[in-house]
mmCIF file of C-alpha atoms and ligand atoms in Angstrom:
data_model
loop_
_atom_site.group_PDB
_atom_site.id
_atom_site.type_symbol
_atom_site.label_atom_id
_atom_site.label_comp_id
_atom_site.label_asym_id
_atom_site.label_seq_id
_atom_site.Cartn_x
_atom_site.Cartn_y
_atom_site.Cartn_z
ATOM 1 C CA MET A 566 72.048 -72.257 165.603
ATOM 2 C CA ALA A 567 70.587 -75.554 166.655
ATOM 3 C CA GLU A 568 71.614 -78.679 164.779
ATOM 4 C CA VAL A 569 69.078 -79.866 162.239
ATOM 5 C CA THR A 570 68.510 -83.542 161.795
ATOM 6 C CA GLY A 571 67.572 -84.805 158.360
ATOM 7 C CA SER A 572 69.413 -82.378 156.073
ATOM 8 C CA ASN A 573 72.523 -83.275 154.090
ATOM 9 C CA GLU A 574 75.137 -80.609 154.663
ATOM 10 C CA PHE A 575 78.346 -80.151 152.761
ATOM 11 C CA GLN A 576 81.469 -78.172 153.494
ATOM 12 C CA GLY A 577 82.490 -74.570 152.889
ATOM 13 C CA LYS A 578 84.195 -71.836 154.867
ATOM 14 C CA GLU A 579 82.457 -68.906 156.436
ATOM 15 C CA GLU A 580 82.875 -65.507 154.831
ATOM 16 C CA SER A 581 80.745 -62.469 154.186
ATOM 17 C CA ASP A 582 80.672 -59.819 151.493
ATOM 18 C CA SER A 583 77.632 -57.724 150.839
ATOM 19 C CA SER A 584 79.442 -55.111 148.757
ATOM 20 C CA GLN A 585 77.239 -55.723 145.715
ATOM 21 C CA GLU A 586 74.214 -54.528 147.618
ATOM 22 C CA ASN A 587 71.855 -51.990 146.045
ATOM 23 C CA LYS A 588 73.255 -52.143 142.520
ATOM 24 C CA PRO A 589 70.313 -51.825 140.147
ATOM 25 C CA PRO A 590 69.961 -55.343 138.773
ATOM 26 C CA PHE A 591 70.687 -55.860 135.081
ATOM 27 C CA ALA A 592 71.320 -52.137 134.667
ATOM 28 C CA GLU A 593 74.179 -52.562 132.231
ATOM 29 C CA GLN A 594 72.908 -55.628 130.488
ATOM 30 C CA THR A 595 70.389 -56.373 127.822
ATOM 31 C CA GLY A 596 67.166 -58.111 128.654
ATOM 32 C CA THR A 597 66.918 -61.223 126.510
ATOM 33 C CA SER A 598 69.999 -63.148 127.666
ATOM 34 C CA LEU A 599 68.780 -62.824 131.249
ATOM 35 C CA ASN A 600 65.237 -63.837 130.469
ATOM 36 C CA ILE A 601 64.435 -66.949 132.488
ATOM 37 C CA SER A 602 60.674 -66.790 132.035
ATOM 38 C CA GLN A 603 60.754 -69.441 129.299
ATOM 39 C CA LYS A 604 62.704 -71.984 131.361
ATOM 40 C CA SER A 605 60.715 -74.891 132.683
ATOM 41 C CA VAL A 606 60.706 -75.852 136.311
ATOM 42 C CA GLU A 607 61.591 -79.202 137.858
ATOM 43 C CA VAL A 608 60.371 -79.609 141.414
ATOM 44 C CA GLN A 609 62.679 -81.777 143.515
ATOM 45 C CA GLU A 610 61.536 -83.998 146.348
ATOM 46 C CA LYS A 611 64.833 -83.415 148.136
ATOM 47 C CA PRO A 612 67.076 -80.450 147.374
ATOM 48 C CA GLU A 613 70.049 -81.506 145.288
ATOM 49 C CA VAL A 614 73.356 -79.695 145.228
ATOM 50 C CA PHE A 615 74.286 -78.347 141.799
ATOM 51 C CA GLY A 616 76.497 -75.414 142.749
ATOM 52 C CA GLY A 617 76.066 -71.957 141.262
ATOM 53 C CA PRO A 618 73.941 -69.001 142.281
ATOM 54 C CA ILE A 619 70.721 -69.504 144.231
ATOM 55 C CA GLY A 620 67.386 -67.701 144.410
ATOM 56 C CA LEU A 621 65.633 -68.000 147.765
ATOM 57 C CA ASP A 622 62.087 -66.862 148.402
ATOM 58 C CA VAL A 623 61.592 -66.411 152.138
ATOM 59 C CA GLY A 624 57.804 -66.294 152.369
ATOM 60 C CA THR A 625 55.330 -66.342 155.238
ATOM 61 C CA SER A 626 53.865 -69.669 154.083
ATOM 62 C CA ASN A 627 56.603 -71.251 151.992
ATOM 63 C CA ILE A 628 60.339 -71.050 151.551
ATOM 64 C CA VAL A 629 61.343 -71.791 147.973
ATOM 65 C CA MET A 630 64.852 -72.394 146.638
ATOM 66 C CA ALA A 631 65.638 -72.081 142.916
ATOM 67 C CA GLN A 632 68.859 -73.078 141.196
ATOM 68 C CA ASN A 633 69.889 -73.719 137.598
ATOM 69 C CA LYS A 634 69.676 -77.396 136.716
ATOM 70 C CA GLY A 635 70.939 -77.671 133.157
ATOM 71 C CA ALA A 636 68.325 -76.194 130.854
ATOM 72 C CA LYS A 637 65.756 -76.218 133.641
ATOM 73 C CA ILE A 638 65.272 -74.514 136.972
ATOM 74 C CA GLY A 639 65.446 -76.894 139.922
ATOM 75 C CA ILE A 640 62.970 -75.951 142.653
ATOM 76 C CA ALA A 641 62.815 -77.214 146.229
ATOM 77 C CA THR A 642 60.235 -76.014 148.740
ATOM 78 C CA GLN A 643 59.559 -76.287 152.430
ATOM 79 C CA LEU A 644 56.542 -75.160 154.413
ATOM 80 C CA ASN A 645 57.584 -72.265 156.644
ATOM 81 C CA ALA A 646 55.965 -73.853 159.679
ATOM 82 C CA PHE A 647 56.758 -75.945 162.733
ATOM 83 C CA PHE A 648 55.171 -78.142 165.345
ATOM 84 C CA ALA A 649 56.711 -78.577 168.805
ATOM 85 C CA ILE A 650 56.574 -81.844 170.755
ATOM 86 C CA PRO A 651 58.128 -82.876 174.055
ATOM 87 C CA GLN A 652 61.697 -84.104 173.760
ATOM 88 C CA SER A 653 62.524 -87.740 174.460
ATOM 89 C CA LYS A 654 65.340 -89.976 173.232
ATOM 90 C CA PHE A 655 62.879 -92.593 172.049
ATOM 91 C CA THR A 656 60.796 -90.142 170.022
ATOM 92 C CA GLY A 657 64.004 -88.694 168.562
ATOM 93 C CA GLN A 658 65.029 -92.094 167.261
ATOM 94 C CA ILE A 659 61.623 -92.766 165.739
ATOM 95 C CA LEU A 660 61.581 -89.370 164.039
ATOM 96 C CA SER A 661 65.086 -89.911 162.618
ATOM 97 C CA GLN A 662 64.217 -93.375 161.342
ATOM 98 C CA ASN A 663 61.239 -91.904 159.510
ATOM 99 C CA ASP A 664 63.173 -89.040 157.897
ATOM 100 C CA ILE A 665 61.188 -86.429 159.798
ATOM 101 C CA VAL A 666 63.078 -83.138 159.768
ATOM 102 C CA PHE A 667 63.390 -81.800 163.303
ATOM 103 C CA PHE A 668 65.775 -80.112 165.676
ATOM 104 C CA GLU A 669 66.187 -79.871 169.409
ATOM 105 C CA HIS A 670 65.804 -76.529 171.115
ATOM 106 C CA ASN A 671 64.777 -75.461 174.615
ATOM 107 C CA LYS A 672 64.104 -79.073 175.646
ATOM 108 C CA GLN A 673 61.617 -79.580 172.832
ATOM 109 C CA TYR A 674 61.702 -81.177 169.422
ATOM 110 C CA TYR A 675 60.687 -78.782 166.680
ATOM 111 C CA ILE A 676 59.352 -80.626 163.664
ATOM 112 C CA ILE A 677 59.821 -78.268 160.761
ATOM 113 C CA GLY A 678 58.645 -77.756 157.216
ATOM 114 C CA ASP A 679 56.251 -80.066 155.395
ATOM 115 C CA SER A 680 56.436 -82.729 158.154
ATOM 116 C CA ALA A 681 54.988 -80.215 160.642
ATOM 117 C CA GLU A 682 51.660 -80.181 158.807
ATOM 118 C CA ASN A 683 51.264 -83.960 159.064
ATOM 119 C CA PHE A 684 51.911 -83.791 162.808
ATOM 120 C CA ALA A 685 49.495 -80.916 163.280
ATOM 121 C CA ASN A 686 46.792 -82.863 161.429
ATOM 122 C CA MET A 687 47.391 -85.944 163.584
ATOM 123 C CA PHE A 688 47.110 -83.868 166.760
ATOM 124 C CA ASN A 689 44.147 -81.980 165.295
ATOM 125 C CA ALA A 690 46.029 -78.755 165.925
ATOM 126 C CA ASN A 691 47.463 -75.969 163.792
ATOM 127 C CA THR A 692 51.097 -75.593 162.822
ATOM 128 C CA ARG A 693 52.887 -72.506 164.105
ATOM 129 C CA ARG A 694 54.909 -70.118 162.008
ATOM 130 C CA PRO A 695 58.169 -68.228 162.520
ATOM 131 C CA MET A 696 56.880 -65.487 160.198
ATOM 132 C CA GLU A 697 53.682 -63.508 160.123
ATOM 133 C CA LYS A 698 52.477 -61.052 157.488
ATOM 134 C CA GLY A 699 55.812 -61.130 155.668
ATOM 135 C CA PHE A 700 58.165 -60.625 158.620
ATOM 136 C CA LEU A 701 59.721 -62.657 161.408
ATOM 137 C CA THR A 702 57.297 -62.671 164.286
ATOM 138 C CA LEU A 703 58.151 -61.763 167.850
ATOM 139 C CA ARG A 704 55.339 -63.991 169.018
ATOM 140 C CA GLU A 705 57.506 -67.105 168.802
ATOM 141 C CA ASP A 706 60.387 -67.338 171.223
ATOM 142 C CA SER A 707 62.455 -69.553 168.947
ATOM 143 C CA GLY A 708 61.464 -67.932 165.644
ATOM 144 C CA VAL A 709 64.997 -67.137 164.500
ATOM 145 C CA ALA A 710 66.325 -70.642 165.254
ATOM 146 C CA ILE A 711 63.326 -72.169 163.491
ATOM 147 C CA ILE A 712 63.599 -70.154 160.296
ATOM 148 C CA GLN A 713 67.315 -70.875 160.128
ATOM 149 C CA ALA A 714 66.618 -74.572 160.531
ATOM 150 C CA ILE A 715 63.989 -74.495 157.764
ATOM 151 C CA ILE A 716 66.321 -72.624 155.396
ATOM 152 C CA LYS A 717 69.049 -75.149 156.199
ATOM 153 C CA THR A 718 66.894 -77.986 154.866
ATOM 154 C CA LEU A 719 66.927 -76.265 151.457
ATOM 155 C CA VAL A 720 70.253 -74.419 151.322
ATOM 156 C CA GLN A 721 73.465 -76.178 152.208
ATOM 157 C CA ARG A 722 76.907 -74.617 152.355
ATOM 158 C CA PRO A 723 78.056 -73.453 148.902
ATOM 159 C CA LYS A 724 80.497 -75.431 146.808
ATOM 160 C CA LYS A 725 82.291 -72.165 146.088
ATOM 161 C CA LEU A 726 82.844 -69.849 149.029
ATOM 162 C CA GLY A 727 81.098 -66.497 148.543
ATOM 163 C CA GLU A 728 78.572 -67.854 145.995
ATOM 164 C CA ILE A 729 75.742 -65.393 145.394
ATOM 165 C CA ILE A 730 72.393 -66.115 146.996
ATOM 166 C CA CYS A 731 69.616 -63.673 146.304
ATOM 167 C CA PHE A 732 66.805 -63.714 148.880
ATOM 168 C CA THR A 733 63.443 -61.979 148.809
ATOM 169 C CA VAL A 734 62.356 -59.301 151.251
ATOM 170 C CA PRO A 735 59.009 -57.528 151.455
ATOM 171 C CA GLY A 736 58.464 -53.877 150.663
ATOM 172 C CA GLU A 737 57.646 -51.505 153.519
ATOM 173 C CA PRO A 738 54.024 -52.054 154.529
ATOM 174 C CA LEU A 739 51.653 -49.302 153.440
ATOM 175 C CA HIS A 740 49.650 -49.410 156.644
ATOM 176 C CA GLU A 741 51.617 -50.947 159.452
ATOM 177 C CA ASP A 742 49.249 -53.129 161.378
ATOM 178 C CA HIS A 743 51.995 -55.447 162.537
ATOM 179 C CA LYS A 744 54.085 -54.861 165.626
ATOM 180 C CA PHE A 745 57.366 -56.088 164.166
ATOM 181 C CA SER A 746 57.389 -54.733 160.685
ATOM 182 C CA SER A 747 60.988 -53.614 160.786
ATOM 183 C CA LEU A 748 62.299 -54.574 157.382
ATOM 184 C CA ASP A 749 65.900 -54.012 158.491
ATOM 185 C CA GLY A 750 65.629 -56.402 161.446
ATOM 186 C CA HIS A 751 64.000 -59.132 159.375
ATOM 187 C CA GLU A 752 66.438 -58.737 156.502
ATOM 188 C CA SER A 753 69.540 -58.748 158.684
ATOM 189 C CA VAL A 754 68.567 -61.998 160.432
ATOM 190 C CA ILE A 755 68.277 -63.788 157.080
ATOM 191 C CA ARG A 756 71.376 -62.101 155.692
ATOM 192 C CA MET A 757 73.557 -62.987 158.686
ATOM 193 C CA TYR A 758 72.505 -66.603 158.558
ATOM 194 C CA LEU A 759 73.206 -66.942 154.821
ATOM 195 C CA GLU A 760 76.589 -65.266 155.335
ATOM 196 C CA SER A 761 77.392 -67.723 158.110
ATOM 197 C CA LEU A 762 76.795 -70.558 155.621
ATOM 198 C CA GLY A 763 79.430 -69.055 153.302
ATOM 199 C CA TYR A 764 77.271 -67.160 150.772
ATOM 200 C CA THR A 765 77.261 -63.591 149.575
ATOM 201 C CA PRO A 766 73.647 -62.674 150.204
ATOM 202 C CA ILE A 767 71.820 -59.996 148.223
ATOM 203 C CA ALA A 768 68.289 -58.920 149.071
ATOM 204 C CA ILE A 769 65.689 -58.410 146.352
ATOM 205 C CA ASN A 770 62.260 -56.894 146.832
ATOM 206 C CA GLU A 771 59.572 -59.495 146.299
ATOM 207 C CA GLY A 772 57.610 -57.438 143.745
ATOM 208 C CA LEU A 773 60.797 -56.752 141.791
ATOM 209 C CA ALA A 774 61.520 -60.486 141.822
ATOM 210 C CA VAL A 775 58.224 -61.034 139.980
ATOM 211 C CA VAL A 776 59.334 -58.486 137.360
ATOM 212 C CA MET A 777 62.730 -60.240 137.028
ATOM 213 C CA ALA A 778 61.074 -63.608 136.542
ATOM 214 C CA GLU A 779 58.405 -62.582 134.074
ATOM 215 C CA LEU A 780 59.060 -59.320 132.266
ATOM 216 C CA GLY A 781 62.259 -60.137 130.343
ATOM 217 C CA ASP A 782 60.493 -59.634 127.012
ATOM 218 C CA GLU A 783 59.325 -56.208 128.188
ATOM 219 C CA ASN A 784 62.814 -55.051 129.245
ATOM 220 C CA PHE A 785 61.901 -55.569 132.886
ATOM 221 C CA THR A 786 59.513 -52.630 132.716
ATOM 222 C CA GLY A 787 56.116 -52.990 134.302
ATOM 223 C CA ILE A 788 54.358 -53.792 137.540
ATOM 224 C CA GLY A 789 55.210 -56.985 139.422
ATOM 225 C CA ILE A 790 52.774 -58.110 142.088
ATOM 226 C CA SER A 791 53.070 -61.039 144.458
ATOM 227 C CA ILE A 792 49.931 -62.199 146.262
ATOM 228 C CA GLY A 793 51.256 -64.478 149.003
ATOM 229 C CA GLY A 794 50.061 -66.036 152.222
ATOM 230 C CA GLY A 795 50.853 -63.137 154.538
ATOM 231 C CA MET A 796 51.033 -60.136 152.269
ATOM 232 C CA CYS A 797 50.874 -58.577 148.820
ATOM 233 C CA ASN A 798 53.947 -56.923 147.340
ATOM 234 C CA ILE A 799 53.754 -54.382 144.553
ATOM 235 C CA CYS A 800 56.662 -52.986 142.543
ATOM 236 C CA LEU A 801 56.725 -50.620 139.590
ATOM 237 C CA SER A 802 59.951 -51.224 137.698
ATOM 238 C CA TYR A 803 61.513 -49.278 134.851
ATOM 239 C CA MET A 804 64.196 -51.286 133.008
ATOM 240 C CA SER A 805 64.794 -53.411 136.101
ATOM 241 C CA VAL A 806 65.173 -50.405 138.393
ATOM 242 C CA PRO A 807 62.526 -50.379 141.113
ATOM 243 C CA VAL A 808 60.695 -47.040 141.059
ATOM 244 C CA ILE A 809 58.008 -47.677 143.668
ATOM 245 C CA MET A 810 57.820 -50.645 146.055
ATOM 246 C CA TYR A 811 55.386 -51.257 148.865
ATOM 247 C CA SER A 812 53.447 -54.032 150.554
ATOM 248 C CA ILE A 813 50.033 -54.643 152.057
ATOM 249 C CA GLN A 814 49.834 -56.980 155.032
ATOM 250 C CA LYS A 815 46.937 -59.007 153.709
ATOM 251 C CA GLY A 816 47.052 -62.257 151.773
ATOM 252 C CA GLY A 817 45.855 -65.844 151.504
ATOM 253 C CA ASP A 818 46.100 -66.432 155.274
ATOM 254 C CA ASP A 819 43.619 -63.623 155.945
ATOM 255 C CA ILE A 820 41.201 -65.182 153.478
ATOM 256 C CA ASP A 821 41.415 -68.519 155.343
ATOM 257 C CA GLU A 822 40.876 -66.865 158.715
ATOM 258 C CA SER A 823 38.026 -64.591 157.605
ATOM 259 C CA VAL A 824 36.132 -67.444 155.931
ATOM 260 C CA SER A 825 36.802 -69.700 158.920
ATOM 261 C CA GLY A 826 35.203 -67.090 161.185
ATOM 262 C CA GLU A 827 32.078 -67.038 158.995
ATOM 263 C CA VAL A 828 31.431 -70.727 158.380
ATOM 264 C CA GLU A 829 32.738 -72.487 161.491
ATOM 265 C CA LEU A 830 35.382 -74.587 159.785
ATOM 266 C CA SER A 831 39.060 -74.396 160.792
ATOM 267 C CA ALA A 832 41.329 -72.097 158.794
ATOM 268 C CA THR A 833 43.371 -75.181 157.790
ATOM 269 C CA LYS A 834 40.250 -76.804 156.313
ATOM 270 C CA ILE A 835 39.351 -73.606 154.461
ATOM 271 C CA LYS A 836 42.904 -73.437 153.087
ATOM 272 C CA GLY A 837 42.478 -76.974 151.753
ATOM 273 C CA ILE A 838 39.177 -76.138 150.063
ATOM 274 C CA LYS A 839 40.627 -72.931 148.611
ATOM 275 C CA GLU A 840 43.678 -74.695 147.191
ATOM 276 C CA GLY A 841 41.598 -77.622 145.972
ATOM 277 C CA GLY A 842 40.293 -75.803 142.899
ATOM 278 C CA LEU A 843 38.444 -72.594 143.738
ATOM 279 C CA ASP A 844 36.982 -71.018 140.591
ATOM 280 C CA LEU A 845 36.462 -67.286 140.950
ATOM 281 C CA SER A 846 34.711 -67.100 137.582
ATOM 282 C CA ALA A 847 31.944 -69.563 138.493
ATOM 283 C CA LEU A 848 28.857 -69.083 140.661
ATOM 284 C CA PRO A 849 29.565 -70.269 144.224
ATOM 285 C CA LYS A 850 28.099 -73.705 144.977
ATOM 286 C CA ASN A 851 27.931 -73.368 148.761
ATOM 287 C CA ASN A 852 28.491 -70.961 151.647
ATOM 288 C CA VAL A 853 32.253 -71.645 151.822
ATOM 289 C CA GLU A 854 32.742 -70.835 148.153
ATOM 290 C CA LEU A 855 30.598 -67.730 148.523
ATOM 291 C CA ALA A 856 32.664 -66.553 151.496
ATOM 292 C CA LEU A 857 35.910 -67.316 149.609
ATOM 293 C CA GLN A 858 34.720 -65.286 146.629
ATOM 294 C CA ILE A 859 33.743 -62.349 148.837
ATOM 295 C CA CYS A 860 37.149 -62.383 150.540
ATOM 296 C CA TYR A 861 38.975 -62.589 147.207
ATOM 297 C CA THR A 862 36.967 -59.640 145.887
ATOM 298 C CA ASP A 863 37.895 -57.708 149.018
ATOM 299 C CA LEU A 864 41.622 -58.551 148.689
ATOM 300 C CA ILE A 865 41.765 -57.649 144.993
ATOM 301 C CA ASN A 866 39.892 -54.389 145.663
ATOM 302 C CA HIS A 867 42.378 -53.573 148.380
ATOM 303 C CA VAL A 868 45.390 -54.132 146.108
ATOM 304 C CA VAL A 869 43.933 -52.244 143.147
ATOM 305 C CA ARG A 870 42.819 -49.251 145.251
ATOM 306 C CA SER A 871 46.234 -49.095 146.906
ATOM 307 C CA MET A 872 47.827 -48.919 143.452
ATOM 308 C CA GLU A 873 45.559 -46.030 142.510
ATOM 309 C CA SER A 874 46.372 -44.110 145.654
ATOM 310 C CA VAL A 875 50.140 -44.837 145.750
ATOM 311 C CA PHE A 876 50.859 -44.332 142.045
ATOM 312 C CA SER A 877 48.610 -41.264 141.718
ATOM 313 C CA SER A 878 50.171 -39.496 144.682
ATOM 314 C CA SER A 879 53.793 -40.314 143.830
ATOM 315 C CA ASN A 880 56.106 -37.796 142.225
ATOM 316 C CA LYS A 881 58.458 -40.621 141.219
ATOM 317 C CA ILE A 882 56.392 -41.978 138.330
ATOM 318 C CA PRO A 883 58.575 -42.048 135.206
ATOM 319 C CA LYS A 884 57.176 -40.615 131.985
ATOM 320 C CA ILE A 885 56.426 -43.911 130.316
ATOM 321 C CA SER A 886 55.306 -43.436 126.724
ATOM 322 C CA GLN A 887 53.994 -46.966 126.280
ATOM 323 C CA PRO A 888 51.369 -48.845 128.278
ATOM 324 C CA VAL A 889 52.950 -51.086 130.911
ATOM 325 C CA PRO A 890 52.173 -54.734 131.678
ATOM 326 C CA ILE A 891 51.111 -56.115 135.046
ATOM 327 C CA VAL A 892 52.276 -59.584 136.023
ATOM 328 C CA ILE A 893 51.051 -61.331 139.144
ATOM 329 C CA GLY A 894 52.729 -64.200 141.017
ATOM 330 C CA GLY A 895 52.357 -65.692 144.503
ATOM 331 C CA GLY A 896 50.314 -68.723 145.512
ATOM 332 C CA ALA A 897 47.160 -66.780 146.303
ATOM 333 C CA ALA A 898 46.917 -65.678 142.647
ATOM 334 C CA SER A 899 46.440 -69.322 141.601
ATOM 335 C CA PRO A 900 42.638 -69.739 141.468
ATOM 336 C CA LYS A 901 40.945 -69.887 138.105
ATOM 337 C CA GLY A 902 39.377 -66.537 137.238
ATOM 338 C CA PHE A 903 41.832 -64.521 139.374
ATOM 339 C CA ARG A 904 43.281 -62.693 136.372
ATOM 340 C CA GLU A 905 39.869 -61.707 135.009
ATOM 341 C CA LYS A 906 38.671 -60.512 138.417
ATOM 342 C CA PHE A 907 41.819 -58.428 138.847
ATOM 343 C CA GLU A 908 41.513 -56.947 135.362
ATOM 344 C CA ASN A 909 37.847 -56.054 135.873
ATOM 345 C CA THR A 910 38.594 -54.372 139.196
ATOM 346 C CA LEU A 911 41.414 -52.426 137.574
ATOM 347 C CA ARG A 912 38.862 -50.841 135.227
ATOM 348 C CA SER A 913 37.255 -49.107 138.203
ATOM 349 C CA VAL A 914 40.346 -47.056 139.107
ATOM 350 C CA ARG A 915 42.480 -44.403 137.413
ATOM 351 C CA LEU A 916 46.224 -44.936 137.210
ATOM 352 C CA PRO A 917 48.685 -42.289 135.950
ATOM 353 C CA PHE A 918 49.734 -44.575 133.073
ATOM 354 C CA GLU A 919 48.071 -47.066 130.786
ATOM 355 C CA ILE A 920 48.146 -50.797 131.379
ATOM 356 C CA SER A 921 48.875 -52.998 128.354
ATOM 357 C CA SER A 922 47.963 -56.374 129.849
ATOM 358 C CA VAL A 923 47.319 -58.259 133.073
ATOM 359 C CA ARG A 924 48.604 -61.774 133.433
ATOM 360 C CA VAL A 925 49.237 -64.344 136.120
ATOM 361 C CA SER A 926 52.678 -65.992 135.990
ATOM 362 C CA LYS A 927 53.052 -69.606 134.873
ATOM 363 C CA ASP A 928 54.183 -71.008 138.229
ATOM 364 C CA PRO A 929 52.775 -68.534 140.777
ATOM 365 C CA LEU A 930 54.248 -70.370 143.797
ATOM 366 C CA TYR A 931 57.749 -70.322 142.322
ATOM 367 C CA THR A 932 57.792 -66.956 140.539
ATOM 368 C CA THR A 933 59.582 -64.945 143.214
ATOM 369 C CA ALA A 934 62.257 -67.624 143.727
ATOM 370 C CA LYS A 935 62.811 -67.683 139.947
ATOM 371 C CA GLY A 936 63.162 -63.885 139.913
ATOM 372 C CA ALA A 937 65.620 -64.021 142.795
ATOM 373 C CA LEU A 938 67.601 -66.641 140.848
ATOM 374 C CA ALA A 939 67.680 -64.394 137.749
ATOM 375 C CA MET A 940 69.126 -61.627 139.884
ATOM 376 C CA ALA A 941 71.649 -63.968 141.546
ATOM 377 C CA ILE A 942 72.828 -65.190 138.134
ATOM 378 C CA SER A 943 73.287 -61.640 136.840
ATOM 379 C CA GLU A 944 75.223 -60.632 139.964
ATOM 380 C CA SER A 945 77.499 -63.674 139.573
ATOM 381 C CA LYS A 946 78.638 -62.745 136.065
HETATM 382 N N1 ATP B 554 46.000 -73.496 144.190
HETATM 383 C C1 ATP B 554 45.839 -72.507 145.069
HETATM 384 N N2 ATP B 554 44.685 -71.793 145.093
HETATM 385 C C2 ATP B 554 44.521 -70.768 145.970
HETATM 386 N N3 ATP B 554 45.439 -70.398 146.871
HETATM 387 C C3 ATP B 554 46.599 -71.077 146.878
HETATM 388 C C4 ATP B 554 46.873 -72.159 145.990
HETATM 389 N N4 ATP B 554 48.109 -72.635 146.258
HETATM 390 C C5 ATP B 554 48.594 -71.886 147.270
HETATM 391 N N5 ATP B 554 47.692 -70.964 147.645
HETATM 392 C C6 ATP B 554 47.807 -69.967 148.711
HETATM 393 O O1 ATP B 554 48.953 -69.178 148.460
HETATM 394 C C7 ATP B 554 49.462 -68.691 149.694
HETATM 395 C C8 ATP B 554 50.939 -68.976 149.747
HETATM 396 O O2 ATP B 554 51.533 -68.365 148.658
HETATM 397 P P1 ATP B 554 53.095 -68.056 148.639
HETATM 398 O O3 ATP B 554 53.849 -69.308 148.880
HETATM 399 O O4 ATP B 554 53.365 -67.312 147.386
HETATM 400 O O5 ATP B 554 53.206 -67.099 149.912
HETATM 401 P P2 ATP B 554 54.511 -66.738 150.695
HETATM 402 O O6 ATP B 554 55.534 -66.264 149.725
HETATM 403 O O7 ATP B 554 54.926 -67.850 151.562
HETATM 404 O O8 ATP B 554 54.000 -65.558 151.632
HETATM 405 P P3 ATP B 554 54.272 -63.988 151.584
HETATM 406 O O9 ATP B 554 54.794 -63.637 150.231
HETATM 407 O O10 ATP B 554 52.948 -63.387 151.851
HETATM 408 O O11 ATP B 554 55.254 -63.728 152.678
HETATM 409 C C9 ATP B 554 48.696 -69.396 150.803
HETATM 410 O O12 ATP B 554 47.693 -68.523 151.297
HETATM 411 C C10 ATP B 554 48.073 -70.578 150.069
HETATM 412 O O13 ATP B 554 46.870 -71.003 150.684
HETATM 413 MG MG1 MG B 555 55.906 -64.487 148.846
#
């Protein structure tokens, strides 16, 4: 692993233990004491070290770390992106002096995380990503080194050797349109790295993480959905046990690219407009907004129709006597009017159980990290 400049490491020995794997989370515990949905979030500029279990959301667009910070949840994030520049001693010094996070690899400097976006903008170019559609990409030669370096900016060695870290993984894609969709390969790269730092890593499905973060009051029973940058993850959970989990390799990135293709603006610009306050409940004011609305309608339709087909054809559906809630997290669920659009689309399909409510989580960008933290805490007890 290449040395990262700009992160503050601390000491711990290397050890691995993944024996707690695959235990149904919270199975022997009651819901309320593990309910973290009411806790408020404090976003940190620089990750602080508090000790204790960690939730880590390894997403296509963002990596998010969550840890208990007193009565709150401390959150630190890093863009899962990089920008490569030619290596030179002089440039290295300037970057270090300016607190730019970078590392040296293959005779290049890789500027990683949030700093990469600033560089890309200056060079009028796009950042590159170590992940694509939810999984590590084979397109980038140094993808593994880069993702490790980005994680290292957020997760230092544990204070206590063998501390639990719970990290998110996607569900198996419904229609594999990605060359490297091997969940095992992706998961083991992340797991091995976290083990090498001295943690006991436990994987949690991203949709289940949404359930863990948000459905404490409903005994962790319901459907958790994450609408991210690279994919959508869907999980039907009964009392915290995942019954059905799958993913669709479409998300916010596809919206940016599709709209960009229609209106001749770069995908980065479209992303900015989209995140700047898109309102899906209002009439579009221009061609970009119209294209964004069309793409959102398409994405929501895709998710809702997949739920109809997967749930209706499954023989694993539990006999649930009460209607179940749907909770949606992930950054791409942020726009105003998303919930209403999702709920309206849901009316056009038939599911094998009734839905009690549809809601978007309070902090969509942090929901899966919070859910992973809830799981890490329960596994640490
Ligand atoms: N306010 C916003 N309005 C609309 N979209 C947003 C907003 N904020 C973030 N997004 C979009 O959310 C997506 C990133 O969400 P998130 O961080 O949950 O994804 P991820 O976990 O990194 O990816 P994935 O789960 O697909 O692997 C991007 O497409 C981004 O443009
Ligand atoms: Mg995600």
